[in-house]
Short mmCIF file of C-alpha atoms in Angstrom, two decimals:
data_model
loop_
_atom_site.label_atom_id
_atom_site.label_comp_id
_atom_site.label_asym_id
_atom_site.label_seq_id
_atom_site.Cartn_x
_atom_site.Cartn_y
_atom_site.Cartn_z
CA MET A 91 1.61 -4.99 -22.31
CA THR A 92 1.16 -1.28 -21.69
CA THR A 93 0.86 -0.57 -17.98
CA LEU A 94 -0.25 2.78 -16.59
CA ILE A 95 0.84 3.40 -13.01
CA ILE A 96 -1.07 6.16 -11.26
CA GLY A 97 1.18 7.73 -8.64
CA GLY A 98 4.32 6.43 -10.29
CA SER A 99 6.56 8.96 -8.59
CA GLY A 100 5.71 7.65 -5.11
CA PHE A 101 7.47 5.01 -3.02
CA LEU A 102 5.36 2.07 -4.21
CA GLY A 103 4.92 3.51 -7.70
CA THR A 104 8.69 3.69 -8.25
CA GLU A 105 9.07 0.02 -7.36
CA LEU A 106 6.13 -0.93 -9.58
CA ILE A 107 7.76 0.84 -12.52
CA ARG A 108 11.05 -0.97 -11.91
CA GLN A 109 9.43 -4.40 -11.74
CA ALA A 110 6.99 -3.80 -14.61
CA LYS A 111 9.84 -2.74 -16.89
CA ALA A 112 11.89 -5.77 -15.85
CA ALA A 113 8.91 -7.95 -16.80
CA GLY A 114 8.81 -6.41 -20.27
CA HIS A 115 5.88 -4.04 -19.82
CA ARG A 116 5.75 -0.75 -21.65
CA THR A 117 5.36 1.49 -18.63
CA VAL A 118 3.63 4.85 -18.45
CA ALA A 119 3.27 6.69 -15.15
CA THR A 120 1.65 9.77 -13.70
CA TYR A 121 2.85 12.34 -11.22
CA HIS A 122 1.23 15.27 -9.45
CA ALA A 123 2.73 18.74 -9.05
CA THR A 124 6.44 18.00 -9.52
CA ALA A 125 7.97 16.00 -12.35
CA PRO A 126 10.02 13.07 -11.01
CA ALA A 127 13.78 13.25 -11.36
CA ILE A 128 13.99 9.75 -12.78
CA ALA A 129 16.15 9.06 -15.81
CA SER A 130 14.36 6.25 -17.60
CA ASP A 131 12.41 5.45 -20.72
CA THR A 132 9.13 5.53 -18.81
CA ALA A 133 6.67 8.03 -20.29
CA TRP A 134 5.41 10.50 -17.67
CA TYR A 135 2.11 12.38 -17.59
CA PRO A 136 1.14 15.10 -15.12
CA LEU A 137 -2.19 14.23 -13.54
CA ASP A 138 -4.33 15.75 -10.83
CA LEU A 139 -6.78 13.00 -9.95
CA ARG A 140 -9.39 15.64 -9.16
CA ASP A 141 -9.45 16.56 -12.88
CA PRO A 142 -11.69 14.00 -14.64
CA GLU A 143 -11.11 15.51 -18.09
CA ARG A 144 -7.35 15.19 -17.76
CA MET A 145 -7.75 11.63 -16.50
CA ALA A 146 -9.77 10.74 -19.59
CA VAL A 147 -7.19 12.36 -21.89
CA VAL A 148 -4.31 10.40 -20.37
CA ALA A 149 -6.18 7.10 -20.66
CA ALA A 150 -7.16 7.82 -24.26
CA GLU A 151 -3.58 8.64 -25.24
CA VAL A 152 -1.97 5.73 -23.40
CA ARG A 153 -4.67 3.09 -24.00
CA PRO A 154 -3.27 0.82 -21.26
CA ARG A 155 -4.08 -2.82 -20.92
CA LEU A 156 -3.43 -2.52 -17.19
CA ILE A 157 -3.91 0.39 -14.76
CA ILE A 158 -2.52 0.23 -11.22
CA ASN A 159 -3.63 3.02 -8.91
CA ALA A 160 -0.82 3.32 -6.37
CA SER A 161 -1.65 6.89 -5.33
CA SER A 162 -2.50 7.76 -1.75
CA GLY A 163 -4.29 11.10 -1.65
CA GLY A 164 -4.56 11.06 2.12
CA ALA A 165 -7.93 12.03 3.56
CA ASP A 166 -8.87 14.27 0.62
CA TRP A 167 -12.25 12.88 -0.42
CA ALA A 168 -12.11 14.04 -4.03
CA THR A 169 -8.71 12.43 -4.59
CA THR A 170 -9.03 9.27 -2.51
CA ALA A 171 -12.72 8.36 -2.74
CA GLU A 172 -14.16 9.93 -5.90
CA ALA A 173 -11.23 9.86 -8.33
CA PRO A 174 -10.61 6.10 -8.19
CA VAL A 175 -14.25 5.45 -9.09
CA ARG A 176 -13.95 7.74 -12.12
CA LEU A 177 -10.75 5.90 -12.98
CA ALA A 178 -12.65 2.60 -12.80
CA VAL A 179 -15.29 3.93 -15.20
CA ILE A 180 -12.57 4.97 -17.65
CA ALA A 181 -10.77 1.63 -17.29
CA LYS A 182 -14.02 -0.19 -18.01
CA GLN A 183 -14.62 1.95 -21.11
CA HIS A 184 -11.14 1.18 -22.48
CA GLY A 185 -11.21 -2.51 -21.57
CA SER A 186 -8.32 -2.01 -19.12
CA HIS A 187 -7.80 -4.20 -16.10
CA LEU A 188 -7.68 -2.04 -12.96
CA VAL A 189 -5.83 -2.79 -9.73
CA GLN A 190 -6.66 -0.41 -6.89
CA VAL A 191 -4.24 -0.33 -3.95
CA SER A 192 -6.23 0.00 -0.74
CA THR A 193 -5.35 -0.11 2.93
CA ASP A 194 -5.92 -1.75 6.29
CA ALA A 195 -7.24 1.66 7.42
CA VAL A 196 -10.65 0.57 6.13
CA PHE A 197 -10.91 -1.46 9.37
CA SER A 198 -11.33 -0.21 12.94
CA GLY A 199 -9.74 -2.97 15.00
CA ILE A 200 -12.57 -2.55 17.52
CA SER A 201 -14.66 -5.70 17.28
CA ARG A 202 -11.86 -7.96 16.06
CA SER A 203 -8.16 -7.84 15.18
CA ARG A 204 -7.77 -10.30 12.29
CA TYR A 205 -9.39 -9.39 9.00
CA ASP A 206 -9.66 -11.53 5.89
CA GLU A 207 -11.10 -10.57 2.52
CA THR A 208 -14.69 -11.35 3.57
CA CYS A 209 -14.69 -8.73 6.35
CA LEU A 210 -16.70 -5.59 5.71
CA PRO A 211 -15.00 -2.21 6.16
CA ASP A 212 -15.75 -0.23 9.32
CA PRO A 213 -13.35 2.74 9.10
CA ILE A 214 -12.94 5.23 11.93
CA THR A 215 -10.72 7.79 10.18
CA PRO A 216 -11.44 10.10 7.21
CA TYR A 217 -8.67 8.41 5.22
CA GLY A 218 -10.06 4.95 5.92
CA ALA A 219 -13.57 6.11 5.01
CA ALA A 220 -12.36 7.55 1.70
CA LYS A 221 -10.50 4.35 0.81
CA ALA A 222 -13.52 2.22 1.76
CA ALA A 223 -15.81 4.35 -0.41
CA ALA A 224 -13.39 3.95 -3.32
CA GLU A 225 -13.40 0.17 -2.91
CA THR A 226 -17.19 -0.01 -3.03
CA GLY A 227 -17.56 2.33 -5.97
CA ILE A 228 -14.85 0.66 -8.04
CA LEU A 229 -16.33 -2.82 -7.72
CA VAL A 230 -19.80 -1.51 -8.59
CA VAL A 231 -18.76 0.16 -11.85
CA HIS A 232 -15.97 -2.28 -12.78
CA PRO A 233 -16.60 -5.70 -11.19
CA GLU A 234 -13.58 -7.19 -13.00
CA ALA A 235 -11.25 -4.82 -11.13
CA ALA A 236 -9.06 -5.94 -8.23
CA VAL A 237 -8.92 -4.12 -4.88
CA VAL A 238 -5.76 -5.02 -2.98
CA ARG A 239 -5.56 -4.00 0.66
CA THR A 240 -2.13 -3.71 2.21
CA SER A 241 -0.47 -2.47 5.38
CA LEU A 242 2.62 -0.45 6.35
CA ILE A 243 4.99 -0.49 3.36
CA ILE A 244 8.70 -0.79 4.21
CA GLY A 245 11.89 -1.16 2.22
CA HIS A 246 15.29 0.04 1.06
CA GLY A 247 15.36 2.72 3.74
CA ARG A 248 12.99 4.90 1.73
CA SER A 249 9.64 4.49 3.48
CA VAL A 250 8.11 7.15 5.72
CA HIS A 251 8.27 4.68 8.59
CA GLU A 252 12.02 4.12 8.19
CA HIS A 253 12.66 7.85 7.88
CA LEU A 254 10.68 8.49 11.06
CA VAL A 255 12.63 5.87 13.00
CA HIS A 256 15.92 7.44 11.94
CA ARG A 257 14.76 10.91 13.01
CA LEU A 258 13.42 9.67 16.34
CA ALA A 259 16.61 7.74 17.07
CA ALA A 260 18.66 10.85 16.28
CA GLY A 261 16.40 13.05 18.40
CA THR A 262 15.69 15.38 15.49
CA THR A 263 11.91 15.08 15.65
CA ASP A 264 9.23 14.74 18.30
CA GLY A 265 6.73 11.91 18.57
CA VAL A 266 6.23 8.39 19.85
CA LEU A 267 5.83 4.94 18.37
CA PHE A 268 2.68 3.23 19.61
CA THR A 269 2.99 -0.10 21.41
CA ASP A 270 -0.72 -0.92 21.06
CA ASP A 271 -1.05 -0.14 17.33
CA VAL A 272 -0.50 -3.45 15.54
CA ARG A 273 -0.13 -3.97 11.80
CA CYS A 274 1.34 -6.47 9.32
CA PRO A 275 4.12 -4.57 7.50
CA VAL A 276 5.05 -5.60 3.97
CA HIS A 277 8.21 -5.08 1.95
CA VAL A 278 7.68 -2.77 -1.03
CA SER A 279 9.32 -5.27 -3.41
CA ASP A 280 7.05 -8.09 -2.26
CA LEU A 281 3.97 -5.89 -2.57
CA ALA A 282 4.84 -4.64 -6.05
CA ALA A 283 5.48 -8.20 -7.24
CA ALA A 284 2.16 -9.34 -5.75
CA LEU A 285 0.27 -6.50 -7.43
CA LEU A 286 1.76 -7.34 -10.81
CA GLU A 287 1.07 -11.04 -10.36
CA LEU A 288 -2.55 -10.37 -9.47
CA ALA A 289 -2.86 -7.99 -12.42
CA GLU A 290 -1.37 -10.41 -14.92
CA SER A 291 -3.64 -13.21 -13.70
CA GLY A 292 -6.73 -11.04 -14.21
CA ALA A 293 -7.63 -11.24 -10.53
CA ALA A 294 -10.88 -9.53 -9.54
CA GLY A 295 -12.53 -8.59 -6.27
CA VAL A 296 -10.90 -8.00 -2.91
CA HIS A 297 -7.45 -9.32 -1.98
CA HIS A 298 -5.11 -8.83 0.97
CA ALA A 299 -1.36 -8.43 0.48
CA ALA A 300 0.39 -7.78 3.77
CA GLY A 301 3.32 -9.33 5.61
CA SER A 302 3.03 -12.46 7.71
CA ASP A 303 4.19 -10.91 11.02
CA ALA A 304 1.94 -8.79 13.23
CA VAL A 305 3.99 -6.17 15.06
CA SER A 306 3.30 -2.93 16.88
CA ARG A 307 4.59 0.32 15.43
CA HIS A 308 7.12 0.48 18.26
CA GLU A 309 8.22 -3.12 17.66
CA LEU A 310 8.62 -2.32 13.97
CA GLY A 311 10.66 0.74 14.89
CA VAL A 312 12.96 -1.40 17.04
CA LEU A 313 13.40 -3.88 14.18
CA ILE A 314 14.25 -1.07 11.75
CA ALA A 315 16.68 0.48 14.23
CA ARG A 316 18.49 -2.81 14.84
CA SER A 317 18.62 -3.58 11.12
CA ASP A 318 20.07 -0.14 10.38
CA GLY A 319 22.52 -0.11 13.31
CA LEU A 320 20.68 2.53 15.34
CA ASP A 321 20.18 2.71 19.10
CA ALA A 322 16.69 1.26 19.53
CA SER A 323 16.61 2.39 23.17
CA GLN A 324 16.26 5.96 21.92
CA LEU A 325 12.87 5.28 20.34
CA PRO A 326 10.07 6.80 22.48
CA ALA A 327 7.04 4.59 23.15
CA GLY A 328 3.43 5.57 23.70
CA LEU A 329 -0.16 4.35 23.52
CA ARG A 330 -2.52 5.15 20.68
CA ALA A 331 -5.37 4.55 23.11
CA GLN A 332 -4.22 7.67 24.96
CA ASP A 333 -3.71 9.76 21.83
CA THR A 334 -6.27 12.38 20.83
CA ALA A 335 -6.04 11.64 17.10
CA PRO A 336 -8.37 8.89 15.85
CA GLY A 337 -6.84 5.69 14.60
CA ALA A 338 -7.36 1.96 14.60
CA LEU A 339 -5.51 -0.16 17.14
CA ASP A 340 -4.97 -3.85 16.33
CA VAL A 341 -5.61 -4.48 12.61
CA ARG A 342 -4.03 -7.62 11.18
CA LEU A 343 -4.69 -8.31 7.51
CA ASP A 344 -5.02 -12.05 6.93
CA SER A 345 -3.40 -12.55 3.50
CA ARG A 346 -3.36 -16.35 3.45
CA LYS A 347 -6.06 -16.71 0.81
CA THR A 348 -4.32 -14.32 -1.58
CA GLN A 349 -0.92 -15.86 -0.78
CA GLU A 350 -2.14 -19.22 -2.05
CA SER A 351 -2.52 -17.76 -5.54
CA LEU A 352 0.87 -16.03 -5.62
CA ARG A 353 4.35 -17.17 -6.59
CA ILE A 354 5.92 -14.31 -4.62
CA ARG A 355 6.01 -14.90 -0.87
CA LEU A 356 4.82 -12.03 1.30
CA ARG A 357 7.54 -12.01 3.96
CA GLY A 358 7.08 -10.83 7.51
CA ALA A 359 8.95 -7.90 9.03
CA TYR A 360 11.34 -10.08 11.02
CA GLU A 361 12.42 -11.82 7.83
CA PHE A 362 12.79 -8.88 5.45
CA LEU A 363 14.61 -6.87 8.10
CA GLY A 364 16.96 -9.81 8.67
CA LEU A 365 16.18 -10.31 12.35
CA TYR A 366 14.70 -13.79 12.66
CA GLU A 367 17.50 -14.64 15.08
CA ASP A 368 16.12 -12.09 17.55
CA ALA A 369 15.11 -13.88 20.73
CA SER A 370 11.78 -12.09 20.97
CA GLY A 371 10.62 -13.74 17.76
CA PRO A 372 7.85 -12.72 15.41
CA SER A 373 4.15 -12.71 16.17
CA HIS A 374 2.63 -14.45 13.17
CA THR A 375 -0.78 -13.44 11.90
CA ASP A 376 -1.78 -17.06 11.59
#
């Protein structure tokens, strides 16, 4: 199987490449701006997702059976909302199965805290709005595609969240970790395995793939600090409700329905950070 990973040079993309290759896929990946310093037999293509002609050229040359869009794009509408829909059109034309990685940012956490796959998006940030628009457009033009929402991605000390905790603990950066901002973090290896499983099964529609523990960003920071031997007492706490920047508060992705179809188990943060013995215990989403 030829698998094209959009955003292959990113944190999740790198793990997808590793697992896809281990599963025997011929892997092709894209990067933006800077070529990745990765010594492997993966074929790399430069791609700006805002360039539809280049996107079509890459797809025509690679002719993938599977496309996984693991790019972020932030709040840039052209990259995050419009480009994935064009990618879905191209995937449909080539008969490629498409898996779009989405986010819990499509939800507000205002009217409820637990969200399953039947819940309609109600984003309150530009990034969440762009991701929600991409979801809708993709499933209109390519109904056989899969949209997989996930949460904070952690693992191997390489995530932005782990880096931030280390800088905060060392006092080399300013900021706080919110105690009222709750998510369901997932390990990057679990997420990549789930994405590949869903892809290989031909899954379509909306799926949730997040960890089983609901924790605040500050609680997650404490778990990371303890796992990495840092002084958790140095982590500053704050309230998102008092912050001027918009952002959802309590958003817990309910992944139980998707989990039933997976061999891989989506572990909670307490488990994958090795801290189940902690007396405070996890706060399970179910």
